[in-house]
Structure formats: C-alpha cells, structure tokens
mmCIF file as gemmi writes it, N, C-alpha and C atoms, coordinates in Angstrom:
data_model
loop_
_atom_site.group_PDB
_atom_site.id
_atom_site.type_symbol
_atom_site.label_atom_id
_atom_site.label_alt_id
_atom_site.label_comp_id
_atom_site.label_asym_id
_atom_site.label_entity_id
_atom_site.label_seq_id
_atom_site.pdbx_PDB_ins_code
_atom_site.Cartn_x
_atom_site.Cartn_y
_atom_site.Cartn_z
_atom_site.occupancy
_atom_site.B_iso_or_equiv
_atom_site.pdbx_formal_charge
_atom_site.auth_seq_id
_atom_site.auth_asym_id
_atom_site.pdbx_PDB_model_num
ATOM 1 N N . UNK Axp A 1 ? -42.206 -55.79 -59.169 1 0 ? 1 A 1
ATOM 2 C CA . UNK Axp A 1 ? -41.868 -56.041 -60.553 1 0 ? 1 A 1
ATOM 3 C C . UNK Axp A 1 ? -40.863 -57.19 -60.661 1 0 ? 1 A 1
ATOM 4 N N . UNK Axp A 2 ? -39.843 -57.429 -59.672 1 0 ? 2 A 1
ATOM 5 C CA . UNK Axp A 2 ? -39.2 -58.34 -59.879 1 0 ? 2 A 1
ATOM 6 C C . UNK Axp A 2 ? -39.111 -59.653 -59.426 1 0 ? 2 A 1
ATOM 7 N N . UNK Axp A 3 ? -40.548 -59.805 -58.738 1 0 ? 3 A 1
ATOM 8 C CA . UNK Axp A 3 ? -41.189 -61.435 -58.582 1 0 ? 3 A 1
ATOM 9 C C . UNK Axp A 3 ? -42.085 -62.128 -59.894 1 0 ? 3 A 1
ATOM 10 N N . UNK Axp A 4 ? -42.533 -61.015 -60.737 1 0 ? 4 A 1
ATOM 11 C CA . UNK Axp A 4 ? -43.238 -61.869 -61.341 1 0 ? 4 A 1
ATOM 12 C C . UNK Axp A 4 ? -42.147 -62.136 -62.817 1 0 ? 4 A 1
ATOM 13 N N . UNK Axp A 5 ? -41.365 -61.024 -62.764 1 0 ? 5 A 1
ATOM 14 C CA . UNK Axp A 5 ? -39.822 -61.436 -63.601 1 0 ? 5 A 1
ATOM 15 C C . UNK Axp A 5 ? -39.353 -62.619 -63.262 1 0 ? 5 A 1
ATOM 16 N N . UNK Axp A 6 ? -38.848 -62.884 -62.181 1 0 ? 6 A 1
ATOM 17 C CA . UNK Axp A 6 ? -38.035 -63.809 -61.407 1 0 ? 6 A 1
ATOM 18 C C . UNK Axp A 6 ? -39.426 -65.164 -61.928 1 0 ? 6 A 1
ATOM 19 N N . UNK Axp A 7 ? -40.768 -64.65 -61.571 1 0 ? 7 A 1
ATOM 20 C CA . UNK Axp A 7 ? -41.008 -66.484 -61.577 1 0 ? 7 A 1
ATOM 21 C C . UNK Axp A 7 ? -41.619 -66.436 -63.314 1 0 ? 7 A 1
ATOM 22 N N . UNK Axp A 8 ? -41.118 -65.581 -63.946 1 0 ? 8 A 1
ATOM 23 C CA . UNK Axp A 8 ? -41.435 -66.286 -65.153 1 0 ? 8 A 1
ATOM 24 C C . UNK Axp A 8 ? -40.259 -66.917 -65.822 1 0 ? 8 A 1
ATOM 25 N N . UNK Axp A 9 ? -39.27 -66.394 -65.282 1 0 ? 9 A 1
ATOM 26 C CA . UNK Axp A 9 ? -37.923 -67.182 -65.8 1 0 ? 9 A 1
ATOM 27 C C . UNK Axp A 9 ? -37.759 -68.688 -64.851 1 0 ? 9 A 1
ATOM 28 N N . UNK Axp A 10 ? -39.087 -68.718 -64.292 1 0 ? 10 A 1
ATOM 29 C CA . UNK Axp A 10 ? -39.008 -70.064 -63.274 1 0 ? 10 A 1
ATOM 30 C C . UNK Axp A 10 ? -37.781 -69.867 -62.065 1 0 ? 10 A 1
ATOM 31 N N . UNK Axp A 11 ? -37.153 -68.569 -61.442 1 0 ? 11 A 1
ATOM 32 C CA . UNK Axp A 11 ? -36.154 -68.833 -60.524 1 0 ? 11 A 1
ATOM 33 C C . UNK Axp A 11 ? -36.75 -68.168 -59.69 1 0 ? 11 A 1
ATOM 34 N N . UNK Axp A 12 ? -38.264 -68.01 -59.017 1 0 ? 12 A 1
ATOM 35 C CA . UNK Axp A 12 ? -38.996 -67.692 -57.861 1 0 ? 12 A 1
ATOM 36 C C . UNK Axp A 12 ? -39.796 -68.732 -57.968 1 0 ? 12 A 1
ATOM 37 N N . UNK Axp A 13 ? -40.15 -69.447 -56.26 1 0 ? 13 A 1
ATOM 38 C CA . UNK Axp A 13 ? -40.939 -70.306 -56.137 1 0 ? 13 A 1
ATOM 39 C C . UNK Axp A 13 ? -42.448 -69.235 -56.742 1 0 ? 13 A 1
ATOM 40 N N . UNK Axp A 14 ? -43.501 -69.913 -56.993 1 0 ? 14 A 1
ATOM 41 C CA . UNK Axp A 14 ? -45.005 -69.988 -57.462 1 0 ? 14 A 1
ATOM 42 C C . UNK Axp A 14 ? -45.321 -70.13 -56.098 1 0 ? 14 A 1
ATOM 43 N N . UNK Axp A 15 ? -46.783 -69.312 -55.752 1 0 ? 15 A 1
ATOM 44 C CA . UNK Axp A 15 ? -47.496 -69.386 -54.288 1 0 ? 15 A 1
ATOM 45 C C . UNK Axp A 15 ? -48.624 -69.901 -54.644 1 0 ? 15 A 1
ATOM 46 N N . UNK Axp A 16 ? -49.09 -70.722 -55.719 1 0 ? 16 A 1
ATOM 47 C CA . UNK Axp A 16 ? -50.773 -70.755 -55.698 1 0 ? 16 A 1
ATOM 48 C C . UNK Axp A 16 ? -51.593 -71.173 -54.834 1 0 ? 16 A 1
ATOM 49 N N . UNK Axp A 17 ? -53.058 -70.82 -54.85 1 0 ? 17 A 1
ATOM 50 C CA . UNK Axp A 17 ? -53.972 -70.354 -53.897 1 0 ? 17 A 1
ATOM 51 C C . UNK Axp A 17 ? -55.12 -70.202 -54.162 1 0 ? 17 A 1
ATOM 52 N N . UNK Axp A 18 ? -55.87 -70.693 -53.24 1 0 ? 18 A 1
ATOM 53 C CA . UNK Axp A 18 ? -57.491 -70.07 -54.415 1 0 ? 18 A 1
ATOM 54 C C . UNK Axp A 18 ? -57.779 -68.91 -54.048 1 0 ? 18 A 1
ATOM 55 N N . UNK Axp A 19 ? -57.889 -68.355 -54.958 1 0 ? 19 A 1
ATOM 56 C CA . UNK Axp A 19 ? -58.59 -66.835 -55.216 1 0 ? 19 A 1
ATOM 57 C C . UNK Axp A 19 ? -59.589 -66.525 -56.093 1 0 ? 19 A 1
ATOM 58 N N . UNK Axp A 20 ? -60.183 -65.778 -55.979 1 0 ? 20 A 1
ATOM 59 C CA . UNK Axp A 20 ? -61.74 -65.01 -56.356 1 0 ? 20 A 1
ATOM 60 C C . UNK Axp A 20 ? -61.182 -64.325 -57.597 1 0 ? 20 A 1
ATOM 61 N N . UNK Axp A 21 ? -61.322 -64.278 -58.892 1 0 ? 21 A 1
ATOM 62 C CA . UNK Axp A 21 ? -60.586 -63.713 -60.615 1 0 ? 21 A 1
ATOM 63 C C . UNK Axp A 21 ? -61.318 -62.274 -60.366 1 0 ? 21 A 1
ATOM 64 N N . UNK Axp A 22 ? -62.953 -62.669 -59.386 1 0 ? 22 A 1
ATOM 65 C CA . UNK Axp A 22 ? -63.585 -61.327 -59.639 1 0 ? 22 A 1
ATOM 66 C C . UNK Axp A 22 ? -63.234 -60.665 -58.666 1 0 ? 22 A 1
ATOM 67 N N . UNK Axp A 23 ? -62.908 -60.581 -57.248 1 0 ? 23 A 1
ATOM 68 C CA . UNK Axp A 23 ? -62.156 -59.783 -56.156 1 0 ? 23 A 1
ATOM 69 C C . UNK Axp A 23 ? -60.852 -59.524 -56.913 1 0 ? 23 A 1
ATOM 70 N N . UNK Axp A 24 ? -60.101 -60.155 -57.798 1 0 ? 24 A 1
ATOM 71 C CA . UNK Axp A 24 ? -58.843 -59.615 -58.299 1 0 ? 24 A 1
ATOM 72 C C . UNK Axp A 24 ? -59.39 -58.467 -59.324 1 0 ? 24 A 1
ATOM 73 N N . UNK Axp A 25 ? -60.198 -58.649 -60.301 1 0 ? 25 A 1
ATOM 74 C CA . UNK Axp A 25 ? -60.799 -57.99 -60.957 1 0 ? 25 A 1
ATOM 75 C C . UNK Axp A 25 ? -61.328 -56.134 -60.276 1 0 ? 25 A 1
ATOM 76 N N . UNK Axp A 26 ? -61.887 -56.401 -59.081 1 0 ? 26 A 1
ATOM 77 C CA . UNK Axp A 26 ? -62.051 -55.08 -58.25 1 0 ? 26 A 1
ATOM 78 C C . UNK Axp A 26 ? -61.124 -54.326 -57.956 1 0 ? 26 A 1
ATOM 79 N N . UNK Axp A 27 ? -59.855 -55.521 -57.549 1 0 ? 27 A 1
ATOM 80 C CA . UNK Axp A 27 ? -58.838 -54.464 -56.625 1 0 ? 27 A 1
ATOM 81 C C . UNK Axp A 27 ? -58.213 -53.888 -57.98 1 0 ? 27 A 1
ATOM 82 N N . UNK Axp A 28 ? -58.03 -54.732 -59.214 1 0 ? 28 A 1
ATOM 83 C CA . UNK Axp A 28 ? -56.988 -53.75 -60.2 1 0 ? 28 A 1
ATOM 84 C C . UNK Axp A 28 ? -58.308 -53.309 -60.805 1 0 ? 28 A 1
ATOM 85 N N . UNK Axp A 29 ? -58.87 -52.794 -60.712 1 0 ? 29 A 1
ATOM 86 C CA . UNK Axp A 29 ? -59.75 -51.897 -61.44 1 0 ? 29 A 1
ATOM 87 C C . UNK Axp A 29 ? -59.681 -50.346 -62.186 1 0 ? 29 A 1
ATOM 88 N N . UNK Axp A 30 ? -58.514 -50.051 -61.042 1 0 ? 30 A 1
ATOM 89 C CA . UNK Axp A 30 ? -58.473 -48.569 -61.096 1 0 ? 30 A 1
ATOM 90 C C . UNK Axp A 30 ? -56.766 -49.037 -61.687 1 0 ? 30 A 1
ATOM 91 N N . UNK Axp A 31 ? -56.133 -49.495 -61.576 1 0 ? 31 A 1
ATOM 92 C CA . UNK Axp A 31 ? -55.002 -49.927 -62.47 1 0 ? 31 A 1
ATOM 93 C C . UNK Axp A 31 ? -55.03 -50.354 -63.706 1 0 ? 31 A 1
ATOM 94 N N . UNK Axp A 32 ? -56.082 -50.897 -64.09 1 0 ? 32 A 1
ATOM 95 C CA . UNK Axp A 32 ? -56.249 -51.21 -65.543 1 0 ? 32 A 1
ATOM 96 C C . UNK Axp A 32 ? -57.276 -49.953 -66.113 1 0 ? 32 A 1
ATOM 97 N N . UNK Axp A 33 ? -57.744 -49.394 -65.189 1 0 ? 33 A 1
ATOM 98 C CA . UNK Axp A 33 ? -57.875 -48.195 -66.274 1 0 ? 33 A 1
ATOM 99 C C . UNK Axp A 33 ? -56.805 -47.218 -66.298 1 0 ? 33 A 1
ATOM 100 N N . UNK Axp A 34 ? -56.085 -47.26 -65.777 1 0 ? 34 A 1
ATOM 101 C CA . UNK Axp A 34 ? -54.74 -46.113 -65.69 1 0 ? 34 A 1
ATOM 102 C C . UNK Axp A 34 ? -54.291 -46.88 -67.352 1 0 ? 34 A 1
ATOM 103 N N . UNK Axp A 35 ? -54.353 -48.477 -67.514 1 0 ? 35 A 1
ATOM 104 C CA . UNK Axp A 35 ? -53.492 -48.629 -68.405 1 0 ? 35 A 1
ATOM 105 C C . UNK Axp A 35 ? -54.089 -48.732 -69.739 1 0 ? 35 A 1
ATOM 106 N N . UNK Axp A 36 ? -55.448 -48.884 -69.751 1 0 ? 36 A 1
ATOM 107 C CA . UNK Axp A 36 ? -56.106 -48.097 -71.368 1 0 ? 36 A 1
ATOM 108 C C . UNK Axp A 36 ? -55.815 -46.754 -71.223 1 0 ? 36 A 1
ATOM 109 N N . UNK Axp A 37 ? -56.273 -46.808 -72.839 1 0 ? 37 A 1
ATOM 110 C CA . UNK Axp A 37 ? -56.548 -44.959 -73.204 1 0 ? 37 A 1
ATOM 111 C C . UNK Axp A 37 ? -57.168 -44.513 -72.399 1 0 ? 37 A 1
ATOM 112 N N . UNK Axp A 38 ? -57.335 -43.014 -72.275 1 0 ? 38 A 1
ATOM 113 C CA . UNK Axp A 38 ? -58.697 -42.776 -71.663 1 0 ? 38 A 1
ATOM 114 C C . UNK Axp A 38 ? -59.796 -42.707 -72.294 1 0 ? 38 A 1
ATOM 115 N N . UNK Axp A 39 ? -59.685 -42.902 -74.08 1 0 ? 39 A 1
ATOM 116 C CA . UNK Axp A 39 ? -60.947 -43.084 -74.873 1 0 ? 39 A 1
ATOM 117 C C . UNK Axp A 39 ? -61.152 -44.072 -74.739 1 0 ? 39 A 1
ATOM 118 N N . UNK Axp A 40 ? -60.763 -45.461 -74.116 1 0 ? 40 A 1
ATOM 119 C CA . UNK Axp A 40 ? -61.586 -46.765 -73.987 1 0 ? 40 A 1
ATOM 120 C C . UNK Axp A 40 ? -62.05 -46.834 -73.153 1 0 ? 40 A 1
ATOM 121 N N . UNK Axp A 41 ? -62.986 -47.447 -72.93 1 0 ? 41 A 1
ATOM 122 C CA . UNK Axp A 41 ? -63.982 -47.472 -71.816 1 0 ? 41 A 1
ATOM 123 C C . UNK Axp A 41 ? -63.736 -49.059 -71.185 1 0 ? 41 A 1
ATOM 124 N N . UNK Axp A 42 ? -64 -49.156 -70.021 1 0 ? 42 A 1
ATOM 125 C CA . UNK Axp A 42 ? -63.624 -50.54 -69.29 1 0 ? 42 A 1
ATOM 126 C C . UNK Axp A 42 ? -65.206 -50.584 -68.433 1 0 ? 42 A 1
ATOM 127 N N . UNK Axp A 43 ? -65.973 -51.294 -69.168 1 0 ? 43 A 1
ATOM 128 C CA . UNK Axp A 43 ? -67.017 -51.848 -68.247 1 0 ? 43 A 1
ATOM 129 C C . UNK Axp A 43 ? -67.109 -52.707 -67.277 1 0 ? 43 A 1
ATOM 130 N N . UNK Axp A 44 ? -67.793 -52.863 -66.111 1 0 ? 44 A 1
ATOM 131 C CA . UNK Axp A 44 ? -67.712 -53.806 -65.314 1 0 ? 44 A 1
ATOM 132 C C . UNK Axp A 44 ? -68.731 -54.324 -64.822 1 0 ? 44 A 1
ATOM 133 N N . UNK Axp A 45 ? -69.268 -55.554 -64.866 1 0 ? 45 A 1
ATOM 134 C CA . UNK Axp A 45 ? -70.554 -55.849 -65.141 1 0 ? 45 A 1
ATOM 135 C C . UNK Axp A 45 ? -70.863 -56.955 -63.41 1 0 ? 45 A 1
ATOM 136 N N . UNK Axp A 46 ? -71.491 -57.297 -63.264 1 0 ? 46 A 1
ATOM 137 C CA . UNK Axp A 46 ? -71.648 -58.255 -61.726 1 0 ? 46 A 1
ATOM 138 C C . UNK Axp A 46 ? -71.679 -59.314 -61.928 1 0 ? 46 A 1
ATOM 139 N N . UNK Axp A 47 ? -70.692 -60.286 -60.933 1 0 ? 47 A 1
ATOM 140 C CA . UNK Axp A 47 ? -70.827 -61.365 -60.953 1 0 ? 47 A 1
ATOM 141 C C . UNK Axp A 47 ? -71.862 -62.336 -60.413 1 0 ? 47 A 1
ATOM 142 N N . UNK Axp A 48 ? -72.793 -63.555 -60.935 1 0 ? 48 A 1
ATOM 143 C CA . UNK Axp A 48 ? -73.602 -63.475 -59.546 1 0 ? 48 A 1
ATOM 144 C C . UNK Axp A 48 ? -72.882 -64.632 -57.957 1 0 ? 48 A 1
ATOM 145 N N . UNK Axp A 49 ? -71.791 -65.081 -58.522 1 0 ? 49 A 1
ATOM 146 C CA . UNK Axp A 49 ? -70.871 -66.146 -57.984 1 0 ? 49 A 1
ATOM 147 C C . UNK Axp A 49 ? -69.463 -65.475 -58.09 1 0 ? 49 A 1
ATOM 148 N N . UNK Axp A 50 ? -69 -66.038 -56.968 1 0 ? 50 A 1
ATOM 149 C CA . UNK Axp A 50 ? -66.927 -65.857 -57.392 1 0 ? 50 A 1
ATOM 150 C C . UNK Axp A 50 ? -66.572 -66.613 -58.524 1 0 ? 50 A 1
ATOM 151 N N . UNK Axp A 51 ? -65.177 -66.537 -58.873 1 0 ? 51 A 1
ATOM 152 C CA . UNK Axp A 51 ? -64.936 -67.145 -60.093 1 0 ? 51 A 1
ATOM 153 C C . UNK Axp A 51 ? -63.609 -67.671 -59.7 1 0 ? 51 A 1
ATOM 154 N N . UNK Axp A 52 ? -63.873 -68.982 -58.683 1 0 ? 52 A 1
ATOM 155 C CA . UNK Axp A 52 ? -62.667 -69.254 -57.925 1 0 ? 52 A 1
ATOM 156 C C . UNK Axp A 52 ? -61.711 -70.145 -58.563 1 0 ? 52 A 1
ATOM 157 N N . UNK Axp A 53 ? -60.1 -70.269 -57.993 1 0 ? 53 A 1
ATOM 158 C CA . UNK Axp A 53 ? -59.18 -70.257 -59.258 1 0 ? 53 A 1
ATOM 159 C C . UNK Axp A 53 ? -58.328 -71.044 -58.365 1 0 ? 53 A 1
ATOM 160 N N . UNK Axp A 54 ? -56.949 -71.948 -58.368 1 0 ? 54 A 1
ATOM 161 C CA . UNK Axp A 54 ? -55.8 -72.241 -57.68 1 0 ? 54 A 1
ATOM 162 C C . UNK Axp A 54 ? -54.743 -71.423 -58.623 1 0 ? 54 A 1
ATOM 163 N N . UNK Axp A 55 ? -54.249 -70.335 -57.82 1 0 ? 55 A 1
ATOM 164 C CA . UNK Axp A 55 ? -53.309 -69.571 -58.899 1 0 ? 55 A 1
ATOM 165 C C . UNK Axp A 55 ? -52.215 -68.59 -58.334 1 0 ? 55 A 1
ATOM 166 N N . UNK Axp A 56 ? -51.213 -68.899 -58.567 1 0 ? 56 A 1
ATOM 167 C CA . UNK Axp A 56 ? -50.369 -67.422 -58.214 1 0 ? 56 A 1
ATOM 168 C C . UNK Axp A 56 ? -51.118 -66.054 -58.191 1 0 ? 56 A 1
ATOM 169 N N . UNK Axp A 57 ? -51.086 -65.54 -57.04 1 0 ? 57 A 1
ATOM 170 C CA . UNK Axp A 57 ? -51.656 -63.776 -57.08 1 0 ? 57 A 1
ATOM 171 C C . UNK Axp A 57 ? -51.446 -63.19 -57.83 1 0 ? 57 A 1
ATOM 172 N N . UNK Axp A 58 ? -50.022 -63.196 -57.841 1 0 ? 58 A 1
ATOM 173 C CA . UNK Axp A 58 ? -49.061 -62.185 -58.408 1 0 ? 58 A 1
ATOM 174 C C . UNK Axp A 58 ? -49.382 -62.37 -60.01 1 0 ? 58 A 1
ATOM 175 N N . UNK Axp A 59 ? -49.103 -63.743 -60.235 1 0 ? 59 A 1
ATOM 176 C CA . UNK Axp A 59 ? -49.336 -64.527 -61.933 1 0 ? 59 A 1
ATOM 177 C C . UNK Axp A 59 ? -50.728 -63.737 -62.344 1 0 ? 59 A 1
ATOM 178 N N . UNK Axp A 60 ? -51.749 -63.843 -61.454 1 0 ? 60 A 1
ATOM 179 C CA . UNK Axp A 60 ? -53.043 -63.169 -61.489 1 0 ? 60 A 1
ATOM 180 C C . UNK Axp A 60 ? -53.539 -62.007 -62.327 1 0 ? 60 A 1
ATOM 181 N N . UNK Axp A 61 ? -52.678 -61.509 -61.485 1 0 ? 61 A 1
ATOM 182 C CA . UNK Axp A 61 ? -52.914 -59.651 -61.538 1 0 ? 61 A 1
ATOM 183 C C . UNK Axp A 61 ? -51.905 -59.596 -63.113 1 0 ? 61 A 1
ATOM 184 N N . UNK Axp A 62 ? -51.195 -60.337 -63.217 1 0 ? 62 A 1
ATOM 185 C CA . UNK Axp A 62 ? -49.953 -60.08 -64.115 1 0 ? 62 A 1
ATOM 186 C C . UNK Axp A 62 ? -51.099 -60.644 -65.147 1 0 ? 62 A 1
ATOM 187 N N . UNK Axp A 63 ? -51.5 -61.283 -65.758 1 0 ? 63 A 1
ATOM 188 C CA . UNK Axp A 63 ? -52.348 -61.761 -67.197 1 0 ? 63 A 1
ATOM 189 C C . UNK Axp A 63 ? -53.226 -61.056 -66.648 1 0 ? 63 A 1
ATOM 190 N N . UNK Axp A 64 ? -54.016 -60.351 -66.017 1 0 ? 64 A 1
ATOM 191 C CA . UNK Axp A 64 ? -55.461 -59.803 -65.941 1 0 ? 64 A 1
ATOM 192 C C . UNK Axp A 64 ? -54.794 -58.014 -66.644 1 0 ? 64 A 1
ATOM 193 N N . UNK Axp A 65 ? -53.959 -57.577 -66.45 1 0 ? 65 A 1
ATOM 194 C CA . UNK Axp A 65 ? -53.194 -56.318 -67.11 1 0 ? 65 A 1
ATOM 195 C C . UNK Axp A 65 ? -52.704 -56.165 -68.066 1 0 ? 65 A 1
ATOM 196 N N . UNK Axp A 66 ? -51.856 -57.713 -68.476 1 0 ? 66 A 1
ATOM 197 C CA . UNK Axp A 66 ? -51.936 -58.276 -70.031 1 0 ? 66 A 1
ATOM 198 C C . UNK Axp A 66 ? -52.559 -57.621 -70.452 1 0 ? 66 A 1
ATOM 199 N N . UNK Axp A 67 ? -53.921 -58.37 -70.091 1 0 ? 67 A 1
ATOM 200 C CA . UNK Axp A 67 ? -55.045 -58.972 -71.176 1 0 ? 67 A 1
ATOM 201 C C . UNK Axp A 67 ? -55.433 -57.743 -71.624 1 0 ? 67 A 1
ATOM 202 N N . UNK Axp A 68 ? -55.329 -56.286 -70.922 1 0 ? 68 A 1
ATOM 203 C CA . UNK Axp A 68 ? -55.804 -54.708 -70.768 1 0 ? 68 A 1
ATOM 204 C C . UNK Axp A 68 ? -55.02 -53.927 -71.807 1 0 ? 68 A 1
ATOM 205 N N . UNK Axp A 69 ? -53.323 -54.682 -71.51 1 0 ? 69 A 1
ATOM 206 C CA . UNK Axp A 69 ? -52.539 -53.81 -72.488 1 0 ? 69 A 1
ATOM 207 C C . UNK Axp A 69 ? -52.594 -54.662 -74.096 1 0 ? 69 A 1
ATOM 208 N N . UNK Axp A 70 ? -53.102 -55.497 -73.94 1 0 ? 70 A 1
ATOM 209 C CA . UNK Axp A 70 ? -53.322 -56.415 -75.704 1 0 ? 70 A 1
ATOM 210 C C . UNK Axp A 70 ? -54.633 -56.03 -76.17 1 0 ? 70 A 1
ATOM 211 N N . UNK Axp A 71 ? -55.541 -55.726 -75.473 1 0 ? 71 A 1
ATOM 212 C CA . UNK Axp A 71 ? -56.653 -55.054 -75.846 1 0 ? 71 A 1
ATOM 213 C C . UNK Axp A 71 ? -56.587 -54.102 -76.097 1 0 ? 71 A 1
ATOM 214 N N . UNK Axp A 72 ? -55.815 -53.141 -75.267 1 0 ? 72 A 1
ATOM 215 C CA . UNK Axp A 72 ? -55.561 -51.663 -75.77 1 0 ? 72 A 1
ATOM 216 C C . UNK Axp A 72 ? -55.262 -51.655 -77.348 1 0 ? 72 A 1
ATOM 217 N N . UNK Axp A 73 ? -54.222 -52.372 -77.253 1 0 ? 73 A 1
ATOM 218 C CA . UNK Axp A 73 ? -53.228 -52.549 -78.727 1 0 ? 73 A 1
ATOM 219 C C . UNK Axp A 73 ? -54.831 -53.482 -79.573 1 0 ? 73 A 1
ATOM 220 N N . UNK Axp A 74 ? -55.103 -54.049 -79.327 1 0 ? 74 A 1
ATOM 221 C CA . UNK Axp A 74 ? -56.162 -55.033 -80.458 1 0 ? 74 A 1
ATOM 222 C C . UNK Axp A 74 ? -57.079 -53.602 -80.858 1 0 ? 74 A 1
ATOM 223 N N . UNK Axp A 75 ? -57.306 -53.145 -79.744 1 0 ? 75 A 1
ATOM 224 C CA . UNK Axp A 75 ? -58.516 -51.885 -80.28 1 0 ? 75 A 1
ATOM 225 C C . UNK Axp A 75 ? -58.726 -50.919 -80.641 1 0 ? 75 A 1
ATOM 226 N N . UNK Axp A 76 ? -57.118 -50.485 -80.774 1 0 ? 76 A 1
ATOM 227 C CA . UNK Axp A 76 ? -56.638 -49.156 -81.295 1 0 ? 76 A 1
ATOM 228 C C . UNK Axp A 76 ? -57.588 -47.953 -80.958 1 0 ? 76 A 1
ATOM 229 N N . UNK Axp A 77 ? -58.406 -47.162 -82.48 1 0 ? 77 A 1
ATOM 230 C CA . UNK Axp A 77 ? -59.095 -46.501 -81.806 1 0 ? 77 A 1
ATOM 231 C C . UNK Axp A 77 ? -60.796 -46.591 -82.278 1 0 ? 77 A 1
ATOM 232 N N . UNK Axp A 78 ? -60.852 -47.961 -81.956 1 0 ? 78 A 1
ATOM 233 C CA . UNK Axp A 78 ? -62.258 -48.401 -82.027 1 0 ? 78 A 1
ATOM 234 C C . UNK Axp A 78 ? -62.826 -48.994 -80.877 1 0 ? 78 A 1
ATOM 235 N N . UNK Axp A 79 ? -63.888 -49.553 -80.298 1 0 ? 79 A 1
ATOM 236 C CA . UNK Axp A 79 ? -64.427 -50.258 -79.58 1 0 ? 79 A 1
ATOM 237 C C . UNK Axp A 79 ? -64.159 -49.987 -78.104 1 0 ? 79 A 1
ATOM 238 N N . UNK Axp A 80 ? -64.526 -50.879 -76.802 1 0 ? 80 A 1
ATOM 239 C CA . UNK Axp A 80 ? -64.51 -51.158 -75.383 1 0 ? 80 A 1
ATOM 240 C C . UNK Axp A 80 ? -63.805 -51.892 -75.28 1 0 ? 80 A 1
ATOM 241 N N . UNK Axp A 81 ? -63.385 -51.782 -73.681 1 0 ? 81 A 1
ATOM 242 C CA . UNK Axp A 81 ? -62.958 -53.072 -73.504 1 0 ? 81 A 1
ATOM 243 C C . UNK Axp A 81 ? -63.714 -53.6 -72.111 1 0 ? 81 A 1
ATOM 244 N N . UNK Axp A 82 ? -64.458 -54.641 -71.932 1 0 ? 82 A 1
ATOM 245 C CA . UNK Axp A 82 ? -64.934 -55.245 -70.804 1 0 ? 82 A 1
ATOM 246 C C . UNK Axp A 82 ? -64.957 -56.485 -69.569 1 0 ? 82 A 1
ATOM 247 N N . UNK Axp A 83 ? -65.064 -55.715 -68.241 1 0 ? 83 A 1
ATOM 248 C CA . UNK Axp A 83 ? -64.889 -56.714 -67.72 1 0 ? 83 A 1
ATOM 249 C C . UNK Axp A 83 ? -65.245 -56.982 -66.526 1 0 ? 83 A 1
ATOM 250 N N . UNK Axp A 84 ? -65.697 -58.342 -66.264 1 0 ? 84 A 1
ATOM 251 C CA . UNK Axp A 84 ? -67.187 -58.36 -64.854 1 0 ? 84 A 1
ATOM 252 C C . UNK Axp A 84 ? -66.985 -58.118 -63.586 1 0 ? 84 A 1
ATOM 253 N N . UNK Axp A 85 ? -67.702 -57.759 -62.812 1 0 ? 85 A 1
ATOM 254 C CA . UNK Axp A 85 ? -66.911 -57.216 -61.315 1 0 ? 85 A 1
ATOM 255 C C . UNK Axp A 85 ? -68.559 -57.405 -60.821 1 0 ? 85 A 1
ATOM 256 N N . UNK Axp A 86 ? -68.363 -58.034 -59.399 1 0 ? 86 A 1
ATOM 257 C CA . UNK Axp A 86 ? -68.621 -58.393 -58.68 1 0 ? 86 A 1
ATOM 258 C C . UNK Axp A 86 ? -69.501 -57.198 -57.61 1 0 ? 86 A 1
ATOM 259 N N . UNK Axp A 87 ? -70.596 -57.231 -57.423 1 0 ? 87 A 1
ATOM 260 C CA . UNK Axp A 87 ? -71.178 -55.966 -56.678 1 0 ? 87 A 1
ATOM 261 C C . UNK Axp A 87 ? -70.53 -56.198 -55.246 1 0 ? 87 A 1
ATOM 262 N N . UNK Axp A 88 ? -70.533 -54.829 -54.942 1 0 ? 88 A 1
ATOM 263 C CA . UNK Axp A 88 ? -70.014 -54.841 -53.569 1 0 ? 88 A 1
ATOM 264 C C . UNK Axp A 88 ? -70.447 -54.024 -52.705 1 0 ? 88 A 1
C-alpha cells in the first residue's frame, strides 16, 4: 500500500515494463471480485492476443481496481461490470 502512495506523490522511483493488461487482468481477478458487490457480476471474456503495455505493475493493478471500485459506485444497483481475460 505504501509504494503506490509513495509513487503517486512522485517520491518512489516508477519501474515500467512491458506487461500483458490481460495476465494482470487474471491474476486480480479474484481481487476485483472481492471488491464489487456480490450482486455485480464481473465477466471475463478471452483475449485472442496479449494486450502489451510499458507500465508500472504496481500503477497497473492500482487503475485496473480503480476502474472496479468506480464502476461499483457508477452501477449502484443496476447492471455488470466486464472484463476480458485471456484463456488459460
């Protein structure tokens, strides 16, 4: 918790790197459903390619959980929320 604090106030160096959005997408899978409701549903659909990136990990995972807890909040108690994953 306190690296991606530290580098958003810019006083931790940034590691970027290429990484796969949809291998990040797998590993928090089961973390971003901990962080919807359990009435939303989180689909995950296949990629047929990676979805390769130059990016902080950490920065990564940190907007991909965002994006889970602003959706939560955007969708109150209507709709899904979805997102593509890669067969494995």
């Amino acid at each position: 918790m306190t690296r991606p604090l530290l580098a958003y106030s810019r006083r931790a160096p940034l590691h970027p790197e290429p990484i796969d959005v949809v291998h990040c997408l797998i590993e928090l899978e089961v973390l971003m459903r901990c962080v919807l409701k359990p009435d939303i549903g989180l689909t995950c659909r296949s990629s047929p390619q990676p979805l390769m990136v130059f990016v902080d990990r950490m920065q990564c995972d940190t907007v991909l959980l965002d994006l889970c807890i602003n959706a939560r909040v955007a969708i109150g108690d209507r709709g899904t929320t979805r997102a593509m994953r890669q067969n494995t």
